[in-house]
PDB file of C-alpha atoms in Angstrom:
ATOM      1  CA  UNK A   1      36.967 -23.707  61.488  1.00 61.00           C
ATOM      2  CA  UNK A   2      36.081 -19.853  61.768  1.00 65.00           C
ATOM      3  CA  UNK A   3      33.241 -18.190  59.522  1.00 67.00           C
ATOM      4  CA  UNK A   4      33.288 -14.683  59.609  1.00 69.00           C
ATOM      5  CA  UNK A   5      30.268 -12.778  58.587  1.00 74.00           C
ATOM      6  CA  UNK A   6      31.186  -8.896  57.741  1.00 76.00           C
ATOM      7  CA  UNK A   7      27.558  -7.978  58.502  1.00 80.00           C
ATOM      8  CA  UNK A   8      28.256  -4.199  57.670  1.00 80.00           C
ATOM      9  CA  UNK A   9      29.392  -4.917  54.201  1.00 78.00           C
ATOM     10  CA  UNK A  10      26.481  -7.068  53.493  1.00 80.00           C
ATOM     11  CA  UNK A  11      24.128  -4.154  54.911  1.00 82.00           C
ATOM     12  CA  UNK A  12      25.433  -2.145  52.518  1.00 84.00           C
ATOM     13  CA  UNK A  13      25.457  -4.399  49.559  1.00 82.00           C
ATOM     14  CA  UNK A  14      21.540  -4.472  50.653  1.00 86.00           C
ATOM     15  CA  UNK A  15      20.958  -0.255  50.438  1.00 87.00           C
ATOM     16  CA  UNK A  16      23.250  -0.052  47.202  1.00 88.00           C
ATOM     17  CA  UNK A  17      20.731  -2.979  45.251  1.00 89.00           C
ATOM     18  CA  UNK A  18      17.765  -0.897  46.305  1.00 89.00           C
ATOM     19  CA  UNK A  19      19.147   2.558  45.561  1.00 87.00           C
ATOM     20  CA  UNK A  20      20.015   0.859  42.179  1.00 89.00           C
ATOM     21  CA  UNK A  21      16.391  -0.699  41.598  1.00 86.00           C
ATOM     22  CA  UNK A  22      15.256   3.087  42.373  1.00 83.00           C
ATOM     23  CA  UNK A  23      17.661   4.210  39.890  1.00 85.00           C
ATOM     24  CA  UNK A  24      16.588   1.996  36.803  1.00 84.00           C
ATOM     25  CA  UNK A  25      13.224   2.837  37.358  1.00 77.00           C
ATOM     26  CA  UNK A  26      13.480   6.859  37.819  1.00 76.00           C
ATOM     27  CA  UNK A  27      15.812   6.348  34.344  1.00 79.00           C
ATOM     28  CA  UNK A  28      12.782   4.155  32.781  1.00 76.00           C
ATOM     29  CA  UNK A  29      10.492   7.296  33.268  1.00 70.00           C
ATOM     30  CA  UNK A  30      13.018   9.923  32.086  1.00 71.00           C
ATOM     31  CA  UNK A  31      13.654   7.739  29.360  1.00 71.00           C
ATOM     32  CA  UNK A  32       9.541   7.150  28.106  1.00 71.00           C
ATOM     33  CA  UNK A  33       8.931  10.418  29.020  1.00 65.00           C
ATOM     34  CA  UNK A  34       6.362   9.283  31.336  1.00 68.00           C
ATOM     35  CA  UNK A  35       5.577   9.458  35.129  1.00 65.00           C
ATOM     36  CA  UNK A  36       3.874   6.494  34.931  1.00 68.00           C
ATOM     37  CA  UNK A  37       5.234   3.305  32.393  1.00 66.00           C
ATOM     38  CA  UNK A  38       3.946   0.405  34.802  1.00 64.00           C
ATOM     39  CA  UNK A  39       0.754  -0.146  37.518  1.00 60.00           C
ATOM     40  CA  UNK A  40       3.742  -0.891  40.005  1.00 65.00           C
ATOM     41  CA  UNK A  41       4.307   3.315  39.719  1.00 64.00           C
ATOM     42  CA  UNK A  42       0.544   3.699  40.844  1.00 70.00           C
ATOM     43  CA  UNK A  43      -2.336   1.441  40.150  1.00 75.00           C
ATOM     44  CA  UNK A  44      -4.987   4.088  39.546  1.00 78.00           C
ATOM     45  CA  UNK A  45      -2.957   6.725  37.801  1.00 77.00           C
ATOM     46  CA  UNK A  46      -1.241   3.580  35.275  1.00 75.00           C
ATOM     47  CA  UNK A  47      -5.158   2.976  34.680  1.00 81.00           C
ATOM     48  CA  UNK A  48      -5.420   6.662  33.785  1.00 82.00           C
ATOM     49  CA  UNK A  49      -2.611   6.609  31.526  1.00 79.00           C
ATOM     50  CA  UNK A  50      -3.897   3.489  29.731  1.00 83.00           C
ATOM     51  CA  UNK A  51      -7.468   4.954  28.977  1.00 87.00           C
ATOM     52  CA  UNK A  52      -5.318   8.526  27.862  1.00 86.00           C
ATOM     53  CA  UNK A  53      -3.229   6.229  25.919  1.00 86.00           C
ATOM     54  CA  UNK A  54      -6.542   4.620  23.681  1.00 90.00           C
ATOM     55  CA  UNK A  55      -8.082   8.169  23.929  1.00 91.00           C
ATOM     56  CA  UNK A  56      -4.577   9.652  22.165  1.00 91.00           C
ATOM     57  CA  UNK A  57      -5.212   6.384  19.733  1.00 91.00           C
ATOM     58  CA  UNK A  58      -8.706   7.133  18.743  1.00 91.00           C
ATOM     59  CA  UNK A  59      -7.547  10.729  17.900  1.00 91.00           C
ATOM     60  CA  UNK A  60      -4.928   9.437  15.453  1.00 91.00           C
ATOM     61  CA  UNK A  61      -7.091   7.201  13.900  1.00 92.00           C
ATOM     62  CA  UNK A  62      -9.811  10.339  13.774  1.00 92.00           C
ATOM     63  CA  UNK A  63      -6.841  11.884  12.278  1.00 92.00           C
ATOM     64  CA  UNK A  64      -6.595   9.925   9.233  1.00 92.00           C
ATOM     65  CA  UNK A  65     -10.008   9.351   8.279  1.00 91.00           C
ATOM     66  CA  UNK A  66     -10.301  13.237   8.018  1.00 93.00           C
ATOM     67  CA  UNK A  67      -7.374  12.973   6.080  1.00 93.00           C
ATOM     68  CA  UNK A  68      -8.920  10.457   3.885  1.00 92.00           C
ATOM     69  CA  UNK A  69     -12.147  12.108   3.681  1.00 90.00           C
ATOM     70  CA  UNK A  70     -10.086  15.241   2.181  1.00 93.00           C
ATOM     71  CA  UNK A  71      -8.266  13.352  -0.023  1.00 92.00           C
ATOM     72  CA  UNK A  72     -11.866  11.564  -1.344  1.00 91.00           C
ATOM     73  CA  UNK A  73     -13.087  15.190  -1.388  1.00 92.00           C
ATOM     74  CA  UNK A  74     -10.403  16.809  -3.849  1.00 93.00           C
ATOM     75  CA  UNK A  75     -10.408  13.331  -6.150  1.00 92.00           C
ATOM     76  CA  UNK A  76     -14.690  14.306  -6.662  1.00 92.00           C
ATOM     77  CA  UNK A  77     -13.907  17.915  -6.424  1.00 93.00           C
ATOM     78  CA  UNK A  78     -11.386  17.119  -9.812  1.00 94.00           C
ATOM     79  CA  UNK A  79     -14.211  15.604 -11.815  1.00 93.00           C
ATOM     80  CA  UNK A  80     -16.720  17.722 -11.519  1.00 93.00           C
ATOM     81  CA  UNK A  81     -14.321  21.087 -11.638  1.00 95.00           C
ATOM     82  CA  UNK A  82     -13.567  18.831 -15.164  1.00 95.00           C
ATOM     83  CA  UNK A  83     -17.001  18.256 -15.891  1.00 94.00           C
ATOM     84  CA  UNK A  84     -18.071  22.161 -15.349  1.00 95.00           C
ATOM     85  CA  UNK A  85     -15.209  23.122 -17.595  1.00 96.00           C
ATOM     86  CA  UNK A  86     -16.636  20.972 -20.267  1.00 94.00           C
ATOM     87  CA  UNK A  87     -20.437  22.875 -19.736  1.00 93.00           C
ATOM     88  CA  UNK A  88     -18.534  26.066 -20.025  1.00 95.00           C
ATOM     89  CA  UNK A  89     -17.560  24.588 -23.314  1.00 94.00           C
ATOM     90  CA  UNK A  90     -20.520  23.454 -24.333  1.00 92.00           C
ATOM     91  CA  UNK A  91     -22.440  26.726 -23.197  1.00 91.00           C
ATOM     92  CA  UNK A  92     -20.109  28.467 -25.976  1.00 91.00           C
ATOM     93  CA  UNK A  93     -20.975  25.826 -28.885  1.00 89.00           C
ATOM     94  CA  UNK A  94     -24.583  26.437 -28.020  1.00 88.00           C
ATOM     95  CA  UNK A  95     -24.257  30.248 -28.196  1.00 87.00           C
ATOM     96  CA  UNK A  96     -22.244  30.310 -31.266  1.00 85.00           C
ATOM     97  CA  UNK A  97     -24.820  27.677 -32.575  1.00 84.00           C
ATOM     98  CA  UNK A  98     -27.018  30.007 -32.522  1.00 83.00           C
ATOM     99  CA  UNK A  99     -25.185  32.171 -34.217  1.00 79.00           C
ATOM    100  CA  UNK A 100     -26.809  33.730 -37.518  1.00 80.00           C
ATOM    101  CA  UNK A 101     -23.805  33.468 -39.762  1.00 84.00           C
ATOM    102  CA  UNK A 102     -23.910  29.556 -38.926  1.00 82.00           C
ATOM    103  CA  UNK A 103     -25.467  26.808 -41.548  1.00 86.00           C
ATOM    104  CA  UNK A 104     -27.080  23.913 -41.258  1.00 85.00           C
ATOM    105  CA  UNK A 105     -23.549  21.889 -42.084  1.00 90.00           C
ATOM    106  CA  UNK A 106     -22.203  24.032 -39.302  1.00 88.00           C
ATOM    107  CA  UNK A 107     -24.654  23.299 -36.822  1.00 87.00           C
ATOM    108  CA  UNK A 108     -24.257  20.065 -37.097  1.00 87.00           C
ATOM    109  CA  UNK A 109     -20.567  19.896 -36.601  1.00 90.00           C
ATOM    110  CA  UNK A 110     -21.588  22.029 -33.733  1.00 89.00           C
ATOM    111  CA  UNK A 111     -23.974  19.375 -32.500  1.00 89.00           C
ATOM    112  CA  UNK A 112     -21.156  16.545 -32.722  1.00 91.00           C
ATOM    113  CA  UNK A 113     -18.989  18.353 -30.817  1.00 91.00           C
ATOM    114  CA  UNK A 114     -21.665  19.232 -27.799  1.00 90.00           C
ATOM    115  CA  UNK A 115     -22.309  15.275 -28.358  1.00 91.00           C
ATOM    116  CA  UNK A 116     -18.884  14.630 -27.590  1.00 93.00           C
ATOM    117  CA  UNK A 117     -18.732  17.164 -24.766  1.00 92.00           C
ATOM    118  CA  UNK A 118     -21.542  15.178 -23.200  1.00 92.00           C
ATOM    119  CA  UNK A 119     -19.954  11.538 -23.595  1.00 93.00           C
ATOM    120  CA  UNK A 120     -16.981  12.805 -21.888  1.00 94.00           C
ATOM    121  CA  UNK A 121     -18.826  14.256 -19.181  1.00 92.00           C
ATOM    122  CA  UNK A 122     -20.273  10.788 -18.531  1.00 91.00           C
ATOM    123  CA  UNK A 123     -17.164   9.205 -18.926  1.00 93.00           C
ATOM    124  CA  UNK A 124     -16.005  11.430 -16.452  1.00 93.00           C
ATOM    125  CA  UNK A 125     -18.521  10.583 -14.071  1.00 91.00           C
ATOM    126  CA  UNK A 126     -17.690   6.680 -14.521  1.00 90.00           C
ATOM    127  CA  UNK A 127     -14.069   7.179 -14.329  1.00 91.00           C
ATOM    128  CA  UNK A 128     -14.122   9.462 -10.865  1.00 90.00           C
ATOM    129  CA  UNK A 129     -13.612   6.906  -7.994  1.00 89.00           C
ATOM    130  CA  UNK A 130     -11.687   6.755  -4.802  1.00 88.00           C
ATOM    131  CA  UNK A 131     -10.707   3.386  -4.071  1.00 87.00           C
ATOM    132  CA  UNK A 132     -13.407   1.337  -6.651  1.00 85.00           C
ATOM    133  CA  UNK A 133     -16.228   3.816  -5.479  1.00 84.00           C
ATOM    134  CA  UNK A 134     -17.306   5.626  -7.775  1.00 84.00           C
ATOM    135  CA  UNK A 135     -17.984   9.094  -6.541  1.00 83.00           C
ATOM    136  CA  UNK A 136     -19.810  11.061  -9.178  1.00 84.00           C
ATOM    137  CA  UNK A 137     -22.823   8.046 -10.026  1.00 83.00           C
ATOM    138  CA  UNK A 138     -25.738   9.411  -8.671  1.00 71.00           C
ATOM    139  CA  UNK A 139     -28.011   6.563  -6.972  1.00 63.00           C
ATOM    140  CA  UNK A 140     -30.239   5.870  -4.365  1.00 55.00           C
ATOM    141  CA  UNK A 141     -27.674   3.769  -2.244  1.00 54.00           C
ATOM    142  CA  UNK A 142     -26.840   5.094   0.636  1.00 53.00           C
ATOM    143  CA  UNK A 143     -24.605   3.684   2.915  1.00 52.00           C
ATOM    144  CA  UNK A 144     -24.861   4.507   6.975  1.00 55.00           C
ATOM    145  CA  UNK A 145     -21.722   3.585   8.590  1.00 53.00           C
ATOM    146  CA  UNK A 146     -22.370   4.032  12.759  1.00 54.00           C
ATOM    147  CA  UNK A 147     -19.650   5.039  15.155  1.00 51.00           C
ATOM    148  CA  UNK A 148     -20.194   4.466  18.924  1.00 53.00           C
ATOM    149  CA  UNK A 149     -17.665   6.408  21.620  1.00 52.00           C
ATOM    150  CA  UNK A 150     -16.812   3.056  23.620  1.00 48.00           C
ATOM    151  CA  UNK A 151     -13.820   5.672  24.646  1.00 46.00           C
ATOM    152  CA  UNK A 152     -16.420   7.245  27.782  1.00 45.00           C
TER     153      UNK A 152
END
C-alpha cells in the first residue's frame, strides 16, 4: 500500500487558514469601528481603550444627571413663576384695597380673596415636587451627596 502526501497542497491549505484568521479579525475592527476590540490586538493599548471606554461611560451618565438636574430646575422654576404671578395678584388687591372709593364690605371681600391668594401659594409650595421631593418647602435639611473621580 502507497500513501501519498501532496505536501504543497497542504502548505497551502496552512497560508490560506492564516490569511483567513487575519481576515476575520481586520473585518472585526472595520466592523466595531475600533483598532482595538480584544487585548490579543495589543495588551497595553486594549487597556487604554477599556479605561476610555468607562471614561466615555462616566460622561454619559454626567450627561443625564445634568439633564435631570434641568428638568428638576424648570419643575421649581414652574411653581414659583406660579407663585409670583399670584403676588402680582395680590399686590393689585392690596392697592385697590386701598383704594378710597372702597368700603368696609369691599375690603373685606378684598381680604378673602388675598386669603385665598395666599392658601394657594402654599398649596403651591406643597404640591411642587420632582420625584416625592418637594422642592419649594423651605427647611434646614440639607442633603450632601459626595462624588469621588475613581476614573484617574
Amino acid at each position: 500500500m502507497k500513501i501519498m502526501n501532496n505536501s504543497s497542497a497542504m502548505l497551502a491549505l496552512g497560508e490560506m487558514k492564516k490569511n483567513q484568521s487575519s481576515i476575520e479579525k481586520q473585518l472585526k475592527k472595520v466592523a466595531s469601528g475600533m483598532k482595538i476590540n480584544s487585548a490579543g490586538d495589543g495588551a497595553a493599548e486594549y487597556a487604554i481603550s477599556e479605561k476610555m471606554q468607562v471614561r466615555i461611560r462616566a460622561l454619559g451618565q454626567n450627561d443625564e444627571n445634568v439633564k435631570t438636574g434641568i428638568n428638576l430646575l424648570h419643575v421649581a422654576e414652574g411653581g414659583v413663576q406660579s407663585q409670583l404671578n399670584i403676588l402680582r395678584t395680590i399686590k393689585e388687591k392690596v392697592i385697590n384695597a386701598n383704594n378710597d372709593t372702597n368700603t368696609d364690605i369691599d375690603r373685606a371681600t378684598i381680604q378673602k380673596e388675598i386669603d385665598q391668594g395666599y392658601e394657594q401659594m402654599e398649596a403651591i409650595t406643597y404640591d411642587t415636587d420632582y420625584n416625592r421631593r418637594k422642592l419649594l418647602i423651605g427647611d434646614k435639611y440639607y442633603e450632601t451627596v459626595f462624588s469621588w473621580d475613581r476614573l484617574e
